[in-house]
């Protein structure tokens, strides 16, 4: 065999070997959970709690949700000894707590120093009254940040006005 044939043959062998290697299709979250399993000698599947919502580990691989590493803010593992009291039987294999960046932003927005005025069908209401509104009766919600429009409802200084409509306006 001449030198060119040997080189091409070696190149094809390396190419075939590299193509046949099993590529990992695991996501960041799956890799983290697998590492927790190894580090803590787990054989069962832990409960996933994503932004406060419990999800069975088996469904993670069904492809119904995809979390990229850049979407995840924080991931922690709670050992199974501590989780049965909190999560009951579902937590018997341990719990992986996950916080997304979206949830973190949501929390930051609720803690902001914005002063908000709530108006229901033209009447000013409190935050507690706003939280008690039957969601099925709401026709529309709008946020107003224009100071001149807010001044139509109150003389106090507010950063935003949340207007909730539960009935059609009458003429």
JSON list of C-alpha atoms in Angstrom, two decimals:
[
{"chain": "A", "resi": 1, "resn": "UNK", "atom": "CA", "xyz": [0.00, 0.00, 0.00]},
{"chain": "A", "resi": 2, "resn": "UNK", "atom": "CA", "xyz": [1.30, 3.39, -0.81]},
{"chain": "A", "resi": 3, "resn": "UNK", "atom": "CA", "xyz": [1.51, 6.24, 1.65]},
{"chain": "A", "resi": 4, "resn": "UNK", "atom": "CA", "xyz": [-1.56, 8.13, 0.39]},
{"chain": "A", "resi": 5, "resn": "UNK", "atom": "CA", "xyz": [-3.76, 5.04, 0.69]},
{"chain": "A", "resi": 6, "resn": "UNK", "atom": "CA", "xyz": [-2.55, 4.44, 4.26]},
{"chain": "A", "resi": 7, "resn": "UNK", "atom": "CA", "xyz": [-3.24, 8.06, 5.19]},
{"chain": "A", "resi": 8, "resn": "UNK", "atom": "CA", "xyz": [-6.74, 7.99, 3.70]},
{"chain": "A", "resi": 9, "resn": "UNK", "atom": "CA", "xyz": [-7.47, 4.67, 5.41]},
{"chain": "A", "resi": 10, "resn": "UNK", "atom": "CA", "xyz": [-6.34, 6.02, 8.80]},
{"chain": "A", "resi": 11, "resn": "UNK", "atom": "CA", "xyz": [-8.35, 9.18, 8.28]},
{"chain": "A", "resi": 12, "resn": "UNK", "atom": "CA", "xyz": [-11.48, 7.16, 7.45]},
{"chain": "A", "resi": 13, "resn": "UNK", "atom": "CA", "xyz": [-10.97, 4.95, 10.53]},
{"chain": "A", "resi": 14, "resn": "UNK", "atom": "CA", "xyz": [-10.67, 7.99, 12.82]},
{"chain": "A", "resi": 15, "resn": "UNK", "atom": "CA", "xyz": [-13.71, 9.57, 11.17]},
{"chain": "A", "resi": 16, "resn": "UNK", "atom": "CA", "xyz": [-15.78, 6.40, 11.67]},
{"chain": "A", "resi": 17, "resn": "UNK", "atom": "CA", "xyz": [-14.72, 6.09, 15.30]},
{"chain": "A", "resi": 18, "resn": "UNK", "atom": "CA", "xyz": [-15.54, 9.71, 16.08]},
{"chain": "A", "resi": 19, "resn": "UNK", "atom": "CA", "xyz": [-18.94, 9.47, 14.36]},
{"chain": "A", "resi": 20, "resn": "UNK", "atom": "CA", "xyz": [-19.86, 6.31, 16.24]},
{"chain": "A", "resi": 21, "resn": "UNK", "atom": "CA", "xyz": [-19.11, 7.72, 19.68]},
{"chain": "A", "resi": 22, "resn": "UNK", "atom": "CA", "xyz": [-22.38, 8.22, 21.55]},
{"chain": "A", "resi": 23, "resn": "UNK", "atom": "CA", "xyz": [-23.08, 11.91, 21.93]},
{"chain": "A", "resi": 24, "resn": "UNK", "atom": "CA", "xyz": [-24.69, 12.98, 25.19]},
{"chain": "A", "resi": 25, "resn": "UNK", "atom": "CA", "xyz": [-28.14, 14.42, 24.59]},
{"chain": "A", "resi": 26, "resn": "UNK", "atom": "CA", "xyz": [-28.53, 15.35, 28.23]},
{"chain": "A", "resi": 27, "resn": "UNK", "atom": "CA", "xyz": [-29.29, 18.88, 29.19]},
{"chain": "A", "resi": 28, "resn": "UNK", "atom": "CA", "xyz": [-27.50, 20.80, 31.92]},
{"chain": "A", "resi": 29, "resn": "UNK", "atom": "CA", "xyz": [-30.22, 19.83, 34.38]},
{"chain": "A", "resi": 30, "resn": "UNK", "atom": "CA", "xyz": [-30.03, 16.14, 33.49]},
{"chain": "A", "resi": 31, "resn": "UNK", "atom": "CA", "xyz": [-26.26, 16.22, 33.89]},
{"chain": "A", "resi": 32, "resn": "UNK", "atom": "CA", "xyz": [-26.59, 17.90, 37.28]},
{"chain": "A", "resi": 33, "resn": "UNK", "atom": "CA", "xyz": [-29.11, 15.34, 38.49]},
{"chain": "A", "resi": 34, "resn": "UNK", "atom": "CA", "xyz": [-26.96, 12.48, 37.24]},
{"chain": "A", "resi": 35, "resn": "UNK", "atom": "CA", "xyz": [-23.97, 13.93, 39.12]},
{"chain": "A", "resi": 36, "resn": "UNK", "atom": "CA", "xyz": [-26.09, 14.20, 42.29]},
{"chain": "A", "resi": 37, "resn": "UNK", "atom": "CA", "xyz": [-27.06, 10.55, 41.84]},
{"chain": "A", "resi": 38, "resn": "UNK", "atom": "CA", "xyz": [-23.41, 9.54, 41.61]},
{"chain": "A", "resi": 39, "resn": "UNK", "atom": "CA", "xyz": [-22.21, 11.79, 44.46]},
{"chain": "A", "resi": 40, "resn": "UNK", "atom": "CA", "xyz": [-24.99, 10.65, 46.79]},
{"chain": "A", "resi": 41, "resn": "UNK", "atom": "CA", "xyz": [-25.18, 7.04, 45.61]},
{"chain": "A", "resi": 42, "resn": "UNK", "atom": "CA", "xyz": [-28.75, 7.44, 44.43]},
{"chain": "A", "resi": 43, "resn": "UNK", "atom": "CA", "xyz": [-30.39, 4.78, 42.34]},
{"chain": "A", "resi": 44, "resn": "UNK", "atom": "CA", "xyz": [-33.87, 6.26, 42.34]},
{"chain": "A", "resi": 45, "resn": "UNK", "atom": "CA", "xyz": [-35.10, 9.41, 40.71]},
{"chain": "A", "resi": 46, "resn": "UNK", "atom": "CA", "xyz": [-35.39, 12.57, 42.84]},
{"chain": "A", "resi": 47, "resn": "UNK", "atom": "CA", "xyz": [-38.38, 14.90, 42.78]},
{"chain": "A", "resi": 48, "resn": "UNK", "atom": "CA", "xyz": [-37.81, 18.09, 40.78]},
{"chain": "A", "resi": 49, "resn": "UNK", "atom": "CA", "xyz": [-39.22, 21.33, 42.16]},
{"chain": "A", "resi": 50, "resn": "UNK", "atom": "CA", "xyz": [-38.99, 23.97, 39.45]},
{"chain": "A", "resi": 51, "resn": "UNK", "atom": "CA", "xyz": [-39.92, 27.47, 40.63]},
{"chain": "A", "resi": 52, "resn": "UNK", "atom": "CA", "xyz": [-42.05, 25.91, 43.36]},
{"chain": "A", "resi": 53, "resn": "UNK", "atom": "CA", "xyz": [-43.84, 23.38, 41.13]},
{"chain": "A", "resi": 54, "resn": "UNK", "atom": "CA", "xyz": [-43.18, 19.67, 41.69]},
{"chain": "A", "resi": 55, "resn": "UNK", "atom": "CA", "xyz": [-42.33, 17.63, 38.60]},
{"chain": "A", "resi": 56, "resn": "UNK", "atom": "CA", "xyz": [-41.61, 13.91, 38.40]},
{"chain": "A", "resi": 57, "resn": "UNK", "atom": "CA", "xyz": [-38.05, 13.20, 37.28]},
{"chain": "A", "resi": 58, "resn": "UNK", "atom": "CA", "xyz": [-39.20, 10.66, 34.68]},
{"chain": "A", "resi": 59, "resn": "UNK", "atom": "CA", "xyz": [-41.11, 13.35, 32.80]},
{"chain": "A", "resi": 60, "resn": "UNK", "atom": "CA", "xyz": [-37.95, 15.41, 32.40]},
{"chain": "A", "resi": 61, "resn": "UNK", "atom": "CA", "xyz": [-36.74, 13.04, 29.69]},
{"chain": "A", "resi": 62, "resn": "UNK", "atom": "CA", "xyz": [-40.09, 13.01, 27.87]},
{"chain": "A", "resi": 63, "resn": "UNK", "atom": "CA", "xyz": [-39.08, 16.29, 26.25]},
{"chain": "A", "resi": 64, "resn": "UNK", "atom": "CA", "xyz": [-42.08, 18.27, 27.48]},
{"chain": "A", "resi": 65, "resn": "UNK", "atom": "CA", "xyz": [-39.81, 20.95, 28.85]},
{"chain": "A", "resi": 66, "resn": "UNK", "atom": "CA", "xyz": [-36.35, 22.14, 27.99]},
{"chain": "A", "resi": 67, "resn": "UNK", "atom": "CA", "xyz": [-34.30, 24.26, 30.33]},
{"chain": "A", "resi": 68, "resn": "UNK", "atom": "CA", "xyz": [-31.05, 25.64, 29.06]},
{"chain": "A", "resi": 69, "resn": "UNK", "atom": "CA", "xyz": [-28.18, 26.33, 31.43]},
{"chain": "A", "resi": 70, "resn": "UNK", "atom": "CA", "xyz": [-28.53, 30.07, 30.85]},
{"chain": "A", "resi": 71, "resn": "UNK", "atom": "CA", "xyz": [-32.22, 29.88, 31.93]},
{"chain": "A", "resi": 72, "resn": "UNK", "atom": "CA", "xyz": [-31.32, 28.41, 35.32]},
{"chain": "A", "resi": 73, "resn": "UNK", "atom": "CA", "xyz": [-30.42, 30.69, 38.19]},
{"chain": "A", "resi": 74, "resn": "UNK", "atom": "CA", "xyz": [-29.94, 28.23, 41.04]},
{"chain": "A", "resi": 75, "resn": "UNK", "atom": "CA", "xyz": [-29.97, 24.45, 41.52]},
{"chain": "A", "resi": 76, "resn": "UNK", "atom": "CA", "xyz": [-29.71, 22.70, 44.88]},
{"chain": "A", "resi": 77, "resn": "UNK", "atom": "CA", "xyz": [-30.14, 19.16, 46.09]},
{"chain": "A", "resi": 78, "resn": "UNK", "atom": "CA", "xyz": [-31.93, 18.26, 49.32]},
{"chain": "A", "resi": 79, "resn": "UNK", "atom": "CA", "xyz": [-31.03, 14.86, 50.76]},
{"chain": "A", "resi": 80, "resn": "UNK", "atom": "CA", "xyz": [-33.83, 12.36, 51.08]},
{"chain": "A", "resi": 81, "resn": "UNK", "atom": "CA", "xyz": [-33.59, 12.27, 54.88]},
{"chain": "A", "resi": 82, "resn": "UNK", "atom": "CA", "xyz": [-34.81, 15.87, 55.02]},
{"chain": "A", "resi": 83, "resn": "UNK", "atom": "CA", "xyz": [-37.42, 15.85, 52.26]},
{"chain": "A", "resi": 84, "resn": "UNK", "atom": "CA", "xyz": [-40.04, 13.32, 53.33]},
{"chain": "A", "resi": 85, "resn": "UNK", "atom": "CA", "xyz": [-41.29, 15.69, 56.03]},
{"chain": "A", "resi": 86, "resn": "UNK", "atom": "CA", "xyz": [-41.68, 18.50, 53.49]},
{"chain": "A", "resi": 87, "resn": "UNK", "atom": "CA", "xyz": [-42.74, 16.75, 50.27]},
{"chain": "A", "resi": 88, "resn": "UNK", "atom": "CA", "xyz": [-44.22, 13.53, 51.66]},
{"chain": "A", "resi": 89, "resn": "UNK", "atom": "CA", "xyz": [-43.83, 10.26, 49.78]},
{"chain": "A", "resi": 90, "resn": "UNK", "atom": "CA", "xyz": [-42.83, 12.09, 46.57]},
{"chain": "A", "resi": 91, "resn": "UNK", "atom": "CA", "xyz": [-39.69, 13.38, 48.29]},
{"chain": "A", "resi": 92, "resn": "UNK", "atom": "CA", "xyz": [-38.50, 9.96, 49.43]},
{"chain": "A", "resi": 93, "resn": "UNK", "atom": "CA", "xyz": [-35.71, 9.90, 46.81]},
{"chain": "A", "resi": 94, "resn": "UNK", "atom": "CA", "xyz": [-34.47, 13.41, 47.51]},
{"chain": "A", "resi": 95, "resn": "UNK", "atom": "CA", "xyz": [-35.45, 16.72, 45.93]},
{"chain": "A", "resi": 96, "resn": "UNK", "atom": "CA", "xyz": [-33.72, 18.93, 43.38]},
{"chain": "A", "resi": 97, "resn": "UNK", "atom": "CA", "xyz": [-34.78, 22.57, 43.84]},
{"chain": "A", "resi": 98, "resn": "UNK", "atom": "CA", "xyz": [-34.42, 24.70, 40.75]},
{"chain": "A", "resi": 99, "resn": "UNK", "atom": "CA", "xyz": [-34.97, 28.43, 40.34]},
{"chain": "A", "resi": 100, "resn": "UNK", "atom": "CA", "xyz": [-35.15, 29.92, 36.86]},
{"chain": "A", "resi": 101, "resn": "UNK", "atom": "CA", "xyz": [-33.95, 33.40, 35.99]},
{"chain": "A", "resi": 102, "resn": "UNK", "atom": "CA", "xyz": [-37.49, 34.29, 34.96]},
{"chain": "A", "resi": 103, "resn": "UNK", "atom": "CA", "xyz": [-38.81, 33.50, 38.46]},
{"chain": "A", "resi": 104, "resn": "UNK", "atom": "CA", "xyz": [-35.94, 35.49, 40.00]},
{"chain": "A", "resi": 105, "resn": "UNK", "atom": "CA", "xyz": [-36.88, 38.53, 37.89]},
{"chain": "A", "resi": 106, "resn": "UNK", "atom": "CA", "xyz": [-40.53, 38.07, 38.87]},
{"chain": "A", "resi": 107, "resn": "UNK", "atom": "CA", "xyz": [-39.58, 38.08, 42.55]},
{"chain": "A", "resi": 108, "resn": "UNK", "atom": "CA", "xyz": [-37.38, 41.15, 42.07]},
{"chain": "A", "resi": 109, "resn": "UNK", "atom": "CA", "xyz": [-40.26, 43.00, 40.40]},
{"chain": "A", "resi": 110, "resn": "UNK", "atom": "CA", "xyz": [-42.64, 42.28, 43.27]},
{"chain": "A", "resi": 111, "resn": "UNK", "atom": "CA", "xyz": [-40.08, 43.65, 45.72]},
{"chain": "A", "resi": 112, "resn": "UNK", "atom": "CA", "xyz": [-39.63, 46.88, 43.81]},
{"chain": "A", "resi": 113, "resn": "UNK", "atom": "CA", "xyz": [-40.33, 50.23, 45.38]},
{"chain": "A", "resi": 114, "resn": "UNK", "atom": "CA", "xyz": [-42.99, 51.13, 42.82]},
{"chain": "A", "resi": 115, "resn": "UNK", "atom": "CA", "xyz": [-46.02, 52.76, 44.27]},
{"chain": "A", "resi": 116, "resn": "UNK", "atom": "CA", "xyz": [-49.05, 51.23, 42.55]},
{"chain": "A", "resi": 117, "resn": "UNK", "atom": "CA", "xyz": [-52.67, 52.40, 42.52]},
{"chain": "A", "resi": 118, "resn": "UNK", "atom": "CA", "xyz": [-55.36, 49.79, 41.81]},
{"chain": "A", "resi": 119, "resn": "UNK", "atom": "CA", "xyz": [-58.62, 50.81, 40.15]},
{"chain": "A", "resi": 120, "resn": "UNK", "atom": "CA", "xyz": [-61.55, 48.41, 39.69]},
{"chain": "A", "resi": 121, "resn": "UNK", "atom": "CA", "xyz": [-64.24, 49.60, 37.28]},
{"chain": "A", "resi": 122, "resn": "UNK", "atom": "CA", "xyz": [-63.40, 53.24, 38.04]},
{"chain": "A", "resi": 123, "resn": "UNK", "atom": "CA", "xyz": [-63.16, 52.87, 41.83]},
{"chain": "A", "resi": 124, "resn": "UNK", "atom": "CA", "xyz": [-59.85, 52.90, 43.75]},
{"chain": "A", "resi": 125, "resn": "UNK", "atom": "CA", "xyz": [-59.27, 49.65, 45.67]},
{"chain": "A", "resi": 126, "resn": "UNK", "atom": "CA", "xyz": [-56.58, 48.29, 47.99]},
{"chain": "A", "resi": 127, "resn": "UNK", "atom": "CA", "xyz": [-53.97, 45.65, 47.14]},
{"chain": "A", "resi": 128, "resn": "UNK", "atom": "CA", "xyz": [-55.87, 43.12, 49.28]},
{"chain": "A", "resi": 129, "resn": "UNK", "atom": "CA", "xyz": [-59.10, 43.81, 47.39]},
{"chain": "A", "resi": 130, "resn": "UNK", "atom": "CA", "xyz": [-57.19, 43.43, 44.12]},
{"chain": "A", "resi": 131, "resn": "UNK", "atom": "CA", "xyz": [-55.92, 39.99, 45.16]},
{"chain": "A", "resi": 132, "resn": "UNK", "atom": "CA", "xyz": [-59.47, 38.87, 46.05]},
{"chain": "A", "resi": 133, "resn": "UNK", "atom": "CA", "xyz": [-60.97, 39.66, 42.63]},
{"chain": "A", "resi": 134, "resn": "UNK", "atom": "CA", "xyz": [-62.53, 36.63, 40.93]},
{"chain": "A", "resi": 135, "resn": "UNK", "atom": "CA", "xyz": [-60.28, 36.10, 37.91]},
{"chain": "A", "resi": 136, "resn": "UNK", "atom": "CA", "xyz": [-63.14, 34.64, 35.85]},
{"chain": "A", "resi": 137, "resn": "UNK", "atom": "CA", "xyz": [-65.01, 37.98, 36.02]},
{"chain": "A", "resi": 138, "resn": "UNK", "atom": "CA", "xyz": [-62.14, 40.10, 34.68]},
{"chain": "A", "resi": 139, "resn": "UNK", "atom": "CA", "xyz": [-62.69, 41.44, 31.19]},
{"chain": "A", "resi": 140, "resn": "UNK", "atom": "CA", "xyz": [-59.42, 43.31, 30.95]},
{"chain": "A", "resi": 141, "resn": "UNK", "atom": "CA", "xyz": [-56.43, 44.65, 32.88]},
{"chain": "A", "resi": 142, "resn": "UNK", "atom": "CA", "xyz": [-54.30, 47.59, 31.85]},
{"chain": "A", "resi": 143, "resn": "UNK", "atom": "CA", "xyz": [-51.21, 49.24, 33.30]},
{"chain": "A", "resi": 144, "resn": "UNK", "atom": "CA", "xyz": [-50.89, 53.01, 33.07]},
{"chain": "A", "resi": 145, "resn": "UNK", "atom": "CA", "xyz": [-47.55, 54.69, 33.80]},
{"chain": "A", "resi": 146, "resn": "UNK", "atom": "CA", "xyz": [-48.30, 58.15, 32.40]},
{"chain": "A", "resi": 147, "resn": "UNK", "atom": "CA", "xyz": [-48.39, 60.57, 35.40]},
{"chain": "A", "resi": 148, "resn": "UNK", "atom": "CA", "xyz": [-51.08, 62.79, 33.84]},
{"chain": "A", "resi": 149, "resn": "UNK", "atom": "CA", "xyz": [-53.42, 59.81, 33.36]},
{"chain": "A", "resi": 150, "resn": "UNK", "atom": "CA", "xyz": [-52.83, 58.65, 36.94]},
{"chain": "A", "resi": 151, "resn": "UNK", "atom": "CA", "xyz": [-53.62, 62.17, 38.22]},
{"chain": "A", "resi": 152, "resn": "UNK", "atom": "CA", "xyz": [-57.18, 61.73, 36.86]},
{"chain": "A", "resi": 153, "resn": "UNK", "atom": "CA", "xyz": [-57.79, 59.20, 39.65]},
{"chain": "A", "resi": 154, "resn": "UNK", "atom": "CA", "xyz": [-55.80, 60.67, 42.55]},
{"chain": "A", "resi": 155, "resn": "UNK", "atom": "CA", "xyz": [-53.70, 63.65, 43.55]},
{"chain": "A", "resi": 156, "resn": "UNK", "atom": "CA", "xyz": [-51.18, 61.40, 45.31]},
{"chain": "A", "resi": 157, "resn": "UNK", "atom": "CA", "xyz": [-47.94, 60.39, 43.59]},
{"chain": "A", "resi": 158, "resn": "UNK", "atom": "CA", "xyz": [-48.03, 56.89, 42.09]},
{"chain": "A", "resi": 159, "resn": "UNK", "atom": "CA", "xyz": [-45.60, 55.24, 39.67]},
{"chain": "A", "resi": 160, "resn": "UNK", "atom": "CA", "xyz": [-48.24, 53.11, 37.97]},
{"chain": "A", "resi": 161, "resn": "UNK", "atom": "CA", "xyz": [-51.95, 52.46, 37.88]},
{"chain": "A", "resi": 162, "resn": "UNK", "atom": "CA", "xyz": [-53.45, 49.00, 37.35]},
{"chain": "A", "resi": 163, "resn": "UNK", "atom": "CA", "xyz": [-56.94, 49.33, 35.87]},
{"chain": "A", "resi": 164, "resn": "UNK", "atom": "CA", "xyz": [-59.16, 46.25, 36.12]},
{"chain": "A", "resi": 165, "resn": "UNK", "atom": "CA", "xyz": [-62.44, 45.96, 34.21]},
{"chain": "A", "resi": 166, "resn": "UNK", "atom": "CA", "xyz": [-65.05, 43.41, 35.28]},
{"chain": "A", "resi": 167, "resn": "UNK", "atom": "CA", "xyz": [-68.05, 44.83, 33.48]},
{"chain": "A", "resi": 168, "resn": "UNK", "atom": "CA", "xyz": [-68.70, 46.50, 30.19]},
{"chain": "A", "resi": 169, "resn": "UNK", "atom": "CA", "xyz": [-68.84, 50.29, 30.33]},
{"chain": "A", "resi": 170, "resn": "UNK", "atom": "CA", "xyz": [-72.35, 51.77, 30.09]},
{"chain": "A", "resi": 171, "resn": "UNK", "atom": "CA", "xyz": [-73.15, 54.80, 28.00]}
]
